[in-house]
XYZ file of C-alpha atoms in Angstrom:
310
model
C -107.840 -40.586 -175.024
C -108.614 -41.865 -171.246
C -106.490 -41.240 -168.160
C -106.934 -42.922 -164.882
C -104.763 -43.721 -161.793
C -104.707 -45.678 -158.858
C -102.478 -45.541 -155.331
C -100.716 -48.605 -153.464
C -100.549 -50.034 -150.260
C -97.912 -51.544 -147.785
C -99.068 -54.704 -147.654
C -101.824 -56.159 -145.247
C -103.042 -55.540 -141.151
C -104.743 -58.928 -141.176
C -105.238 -61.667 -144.034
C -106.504 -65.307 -143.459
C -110.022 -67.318 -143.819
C -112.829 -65.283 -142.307
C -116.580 -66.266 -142.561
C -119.023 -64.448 -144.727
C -122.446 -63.486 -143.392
C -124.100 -66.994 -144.717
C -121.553 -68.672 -142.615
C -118.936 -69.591 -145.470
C -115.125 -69.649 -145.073
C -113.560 -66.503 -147.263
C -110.272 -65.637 -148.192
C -109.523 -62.200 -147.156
C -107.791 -59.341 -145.995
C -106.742 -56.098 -144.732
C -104.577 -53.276 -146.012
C -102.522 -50.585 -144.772
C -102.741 -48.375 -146.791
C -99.787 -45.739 -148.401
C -100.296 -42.578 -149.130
C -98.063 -41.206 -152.469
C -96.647 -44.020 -154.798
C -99.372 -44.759 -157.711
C -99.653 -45.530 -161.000
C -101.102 -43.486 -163.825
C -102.453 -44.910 -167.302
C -103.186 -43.328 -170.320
C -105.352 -45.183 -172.681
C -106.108 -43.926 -176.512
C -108.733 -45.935 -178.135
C -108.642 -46.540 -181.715
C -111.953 -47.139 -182.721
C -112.754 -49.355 -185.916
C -109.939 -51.559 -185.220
C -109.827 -55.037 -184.157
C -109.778 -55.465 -180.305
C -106.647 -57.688 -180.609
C -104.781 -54.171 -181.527
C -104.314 -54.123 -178.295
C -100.739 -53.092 -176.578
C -99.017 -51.641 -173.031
C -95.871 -49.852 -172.541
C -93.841 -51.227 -170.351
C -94.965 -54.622 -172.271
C -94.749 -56.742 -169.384
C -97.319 -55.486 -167.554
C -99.880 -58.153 -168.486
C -101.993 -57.925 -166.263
C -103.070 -54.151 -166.746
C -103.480 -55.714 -170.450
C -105.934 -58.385 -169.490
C -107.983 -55.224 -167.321
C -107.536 -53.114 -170.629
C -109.537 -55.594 -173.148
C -112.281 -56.799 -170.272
C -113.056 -52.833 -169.790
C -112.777 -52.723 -173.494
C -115.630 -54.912 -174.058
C -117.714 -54.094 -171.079
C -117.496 -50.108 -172.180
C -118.054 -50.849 -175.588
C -120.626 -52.952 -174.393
C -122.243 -49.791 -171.961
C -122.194 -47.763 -175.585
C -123.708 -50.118 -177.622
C -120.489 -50.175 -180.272
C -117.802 -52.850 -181.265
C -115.077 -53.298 -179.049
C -112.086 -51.988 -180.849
C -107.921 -51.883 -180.013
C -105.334 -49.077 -178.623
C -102.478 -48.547 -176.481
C -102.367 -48.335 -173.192
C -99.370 -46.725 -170.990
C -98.305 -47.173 -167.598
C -96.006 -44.590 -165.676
C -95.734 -45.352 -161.579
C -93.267 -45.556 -158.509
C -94.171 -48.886 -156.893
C -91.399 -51.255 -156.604
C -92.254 -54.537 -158.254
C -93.024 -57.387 -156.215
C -92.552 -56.315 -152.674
C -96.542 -56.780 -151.645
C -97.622 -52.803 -152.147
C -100.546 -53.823 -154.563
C -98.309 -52.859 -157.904
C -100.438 -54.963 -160.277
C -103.635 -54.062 -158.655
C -102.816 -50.232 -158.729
C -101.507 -50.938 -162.850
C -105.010 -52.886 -163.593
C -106.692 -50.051 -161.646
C -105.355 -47.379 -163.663
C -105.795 -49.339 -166.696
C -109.713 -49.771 -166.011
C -110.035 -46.030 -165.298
C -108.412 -45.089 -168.547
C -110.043 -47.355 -170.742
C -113.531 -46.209 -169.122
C -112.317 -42.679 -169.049
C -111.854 -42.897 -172.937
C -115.698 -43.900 -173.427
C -116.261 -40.936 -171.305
C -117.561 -43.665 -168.074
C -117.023 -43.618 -164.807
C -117.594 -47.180 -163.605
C -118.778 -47.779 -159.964
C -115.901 -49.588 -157.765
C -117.754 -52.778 -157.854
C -117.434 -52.857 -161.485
C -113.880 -52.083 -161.252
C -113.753 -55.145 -158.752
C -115.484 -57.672 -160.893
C -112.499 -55.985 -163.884
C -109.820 -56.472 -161.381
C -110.090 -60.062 -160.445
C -110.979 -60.991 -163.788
C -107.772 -59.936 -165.096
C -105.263 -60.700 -162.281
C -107.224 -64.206 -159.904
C -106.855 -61.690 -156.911
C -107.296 -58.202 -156.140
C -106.171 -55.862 -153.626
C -109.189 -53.297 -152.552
C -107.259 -50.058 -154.101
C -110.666 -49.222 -156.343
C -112.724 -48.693 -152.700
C -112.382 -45.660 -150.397
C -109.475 -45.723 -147.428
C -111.942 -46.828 -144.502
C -110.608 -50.251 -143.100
C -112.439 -53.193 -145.315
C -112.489 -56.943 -144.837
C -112.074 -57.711 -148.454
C -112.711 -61.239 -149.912
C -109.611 -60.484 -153.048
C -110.321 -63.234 -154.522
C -114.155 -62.574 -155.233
C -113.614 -58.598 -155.774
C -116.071 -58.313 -152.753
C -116.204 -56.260 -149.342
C -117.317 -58.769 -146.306
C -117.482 -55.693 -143.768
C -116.772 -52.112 -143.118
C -114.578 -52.043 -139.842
C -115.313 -48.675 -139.692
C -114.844 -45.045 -140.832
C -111.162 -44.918 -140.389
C -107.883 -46.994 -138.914
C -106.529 -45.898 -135.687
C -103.659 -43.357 -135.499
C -100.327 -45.177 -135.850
C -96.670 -43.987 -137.186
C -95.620 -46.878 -139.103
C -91.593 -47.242 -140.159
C -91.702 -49.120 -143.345
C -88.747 -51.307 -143.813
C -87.758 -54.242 -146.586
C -87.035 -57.789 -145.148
C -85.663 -60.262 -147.734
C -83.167 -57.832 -149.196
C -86.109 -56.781 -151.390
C -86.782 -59.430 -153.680
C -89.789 -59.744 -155.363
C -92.191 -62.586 -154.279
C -94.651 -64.130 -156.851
C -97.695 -64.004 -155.293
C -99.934 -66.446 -157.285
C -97.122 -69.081 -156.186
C -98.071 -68.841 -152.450
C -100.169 -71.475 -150.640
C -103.390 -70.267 -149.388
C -104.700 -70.799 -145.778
C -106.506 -73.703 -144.547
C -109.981 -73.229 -144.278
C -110.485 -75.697 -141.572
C -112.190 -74.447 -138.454
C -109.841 -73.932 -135.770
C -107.986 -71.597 -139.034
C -110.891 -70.025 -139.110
C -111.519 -69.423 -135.427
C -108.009 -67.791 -135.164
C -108.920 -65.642 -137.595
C -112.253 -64.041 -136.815
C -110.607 -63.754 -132.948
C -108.123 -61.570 -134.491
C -111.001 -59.814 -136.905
C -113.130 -59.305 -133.677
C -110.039 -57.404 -132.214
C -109.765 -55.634 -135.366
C -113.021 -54.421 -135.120
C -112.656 -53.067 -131.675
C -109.515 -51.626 -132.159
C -111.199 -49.157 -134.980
C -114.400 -48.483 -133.008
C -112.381 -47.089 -130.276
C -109.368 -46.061 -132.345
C -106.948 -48.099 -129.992
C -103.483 -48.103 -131.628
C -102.154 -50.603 -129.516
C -104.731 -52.966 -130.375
C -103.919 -52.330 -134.110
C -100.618 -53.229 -133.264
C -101.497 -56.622 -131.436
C -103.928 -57.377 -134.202
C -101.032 -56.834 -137.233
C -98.429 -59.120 -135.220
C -100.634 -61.595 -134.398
C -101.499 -61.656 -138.462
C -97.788 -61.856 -139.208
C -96.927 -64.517 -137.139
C -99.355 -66.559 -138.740
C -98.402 -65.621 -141.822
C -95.361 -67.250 -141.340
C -96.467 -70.616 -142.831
C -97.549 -68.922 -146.252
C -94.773 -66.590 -146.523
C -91.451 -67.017 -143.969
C -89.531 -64.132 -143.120
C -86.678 -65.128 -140.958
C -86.665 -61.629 -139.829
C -89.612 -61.296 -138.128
C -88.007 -62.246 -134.469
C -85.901 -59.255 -135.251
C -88.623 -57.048 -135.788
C -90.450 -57.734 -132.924
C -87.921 -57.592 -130.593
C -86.754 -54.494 -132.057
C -90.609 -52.792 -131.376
C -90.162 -54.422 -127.821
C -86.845 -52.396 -127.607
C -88.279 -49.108 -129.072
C -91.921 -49.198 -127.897
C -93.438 -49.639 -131.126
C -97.044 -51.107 -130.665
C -96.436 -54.040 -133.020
C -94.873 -55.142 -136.410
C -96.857 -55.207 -139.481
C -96.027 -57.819 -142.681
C -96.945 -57.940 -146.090
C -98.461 -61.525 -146.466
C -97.713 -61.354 -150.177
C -94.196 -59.558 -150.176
C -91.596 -58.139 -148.363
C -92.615 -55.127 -147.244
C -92.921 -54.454 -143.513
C -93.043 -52.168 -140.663
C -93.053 -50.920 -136.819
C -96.388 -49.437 -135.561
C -95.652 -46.458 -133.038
C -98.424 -44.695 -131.303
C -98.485 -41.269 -132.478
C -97.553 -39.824 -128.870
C -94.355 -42.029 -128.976
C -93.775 -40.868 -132.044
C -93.589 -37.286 -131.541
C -90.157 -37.716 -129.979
C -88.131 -38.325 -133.326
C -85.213 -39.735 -131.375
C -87.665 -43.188 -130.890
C -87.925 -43.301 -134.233
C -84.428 -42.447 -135.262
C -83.608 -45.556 -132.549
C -85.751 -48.114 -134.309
C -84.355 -47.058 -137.972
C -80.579 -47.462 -136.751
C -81.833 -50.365 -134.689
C -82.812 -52.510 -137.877
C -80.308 -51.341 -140.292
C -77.626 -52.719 -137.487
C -79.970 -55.967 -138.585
C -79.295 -56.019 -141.903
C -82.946 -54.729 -142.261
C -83.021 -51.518 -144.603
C -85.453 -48.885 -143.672
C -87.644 -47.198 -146.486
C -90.222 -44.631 -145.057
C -91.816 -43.227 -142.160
C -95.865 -42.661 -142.715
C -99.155 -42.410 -141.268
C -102.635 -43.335 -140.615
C -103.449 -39.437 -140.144
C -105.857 -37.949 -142.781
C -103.961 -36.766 -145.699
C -102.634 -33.005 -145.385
C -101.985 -34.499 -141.624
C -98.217 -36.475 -142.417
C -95.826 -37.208 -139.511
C -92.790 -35.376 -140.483
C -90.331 -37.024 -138.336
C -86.894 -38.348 -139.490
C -86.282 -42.206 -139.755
C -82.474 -41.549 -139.725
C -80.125 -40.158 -137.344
């Protein structure tokens, strides 16, 4: 038997078309990521039997399926024996569809158990190559939390921002009323070159924003993402967000490009007076818009413990 598990994330700081150190345009993006909700996968092999003996409870997660018989082969591969069938099972909290990486952090999981049951540890690029092989495009849940521009459609990291994102309180909300979104069903950006001008002005303020840890930059860098988004992905909403932050003094909005997750950014200082917050959360439910969680960029052990609700 294997175990392995994997976290989430809520959604993206900055996805578009970015250029890759030859010069090429790249699809690619940014996380924010979620301390907490994860899934964990327990894998026991049964060796001798066919590798089409192959099954996942709950069985529609096909996806962490697909991950399960590519590690299957590439372990069995590593030890020189026959690939072979098992079960694989999935237990997790992340909603379904909302953009928080739920079938990345279920192929994940599956990966880890399967290698876990061959008694491997396989290094994160490995787990990349797995990941997009089973699911077209992967989230960067396999990598360490610093801030990565990662090309999710080539399991590939096109830079390091740096070694961590700058403080911000983020309250999460759900636009949409929370429907799922199928993500392979979303048109991709153009990859002509003013697109891609746009985008590496926005990745150049990125980048500066982490060097000097600049929390409102963050916050002009994740609007500026989600109002472009707006052509892949339309949330009527977002005017309401952002005029909400302008009411509240939240640094910016943040939007899954892939879902319907979202958030306020606050700086930390602003933060520290709950009442702000507990003004922003009434503030969008008035709008209809449901408010989830409050969380942060801090180190873990470090969590912002003020209340979302009044």
């Amino acid at each position: 038997m294997g175990t392995g598990q994997a976290p989430c994330h809520h959604g993206e700081i900055l996805q578009g078309v970015f250029r890759d150190g030859t010069g090429r345009a790249r699809h690619a993006l940014v996380t924010l990521p979620l301390d907490g909700p994860g899934t964990r996968a327990r894998f026991v092999r049964r060796p001798g039997s066919p590798p089409e003996e192959l099954s996942v409870v709950p069985p529609d997660r096909t996806k962490a399926l697909r991950a399960a018989a590519l590690t299957l082969r590439e372990c069995a591969l590593r030890r020189g024996e026959r690939p072979c069938g098992g079960t694989l099972r999935l237990r997790g909290d992340i909603p379904v569809g909302l953009g928080m990486g739920s079938s990345t952090s279920d192929v994940i999981a599956a990966v880890r158990a399967v290698a876990d049951s061959y008694g491997l540890r396989l290094p994160p690029s490995a787990v990349a190559r797995l990941a997009v092989g089973a699911e077209r495009a992967s989230d960067p849940l396999m990598l360490d939390g610093r801030p990565l521009l990662f090309a999710q459609r080539e399991g590939r990291v096109l830079e390091v921002l740096g070694p961590a994102l700058p403080p911000v309180v983020v309250v999460g909300c759900l636009l949409g009323g929370g429907a799922p979104v199928d993500t392979l069903a979303l048109s991709a950006p153009a990859e002509c070159a003013a697109e891609v001008a746009a985008y590496e002005e926005l990745r150049g303020l990125l980048r500066r924003a982490v060097r000097t840890a600049d929390t409102a930059l963050l916050g002009q860098v994740c609007t500026g993402s989600a109002r472009r988004a707006q052509r892949t992905v339309c949330h009527p909403e977002l005017p309401v967000l952002e005029a909400v932050a302008a009411r509240t003094g939240a640094v910016g909005v943040q939007v899954a490009h892939s879902g319907n997750v979202a958030g306020l950014l606050f700086d930390p200082a602003v933060a520290a007076d709950s009442n702000t917050l507990r003004r922003c959360a009434a503030a969008l439910e008035s709008e209809g818009i449901p408010v989830t969680r409050v969380f942060t960029t801090a180190p873990r052990g470090q969590p912002h413990r003020a209340a979302p609700r009044a």
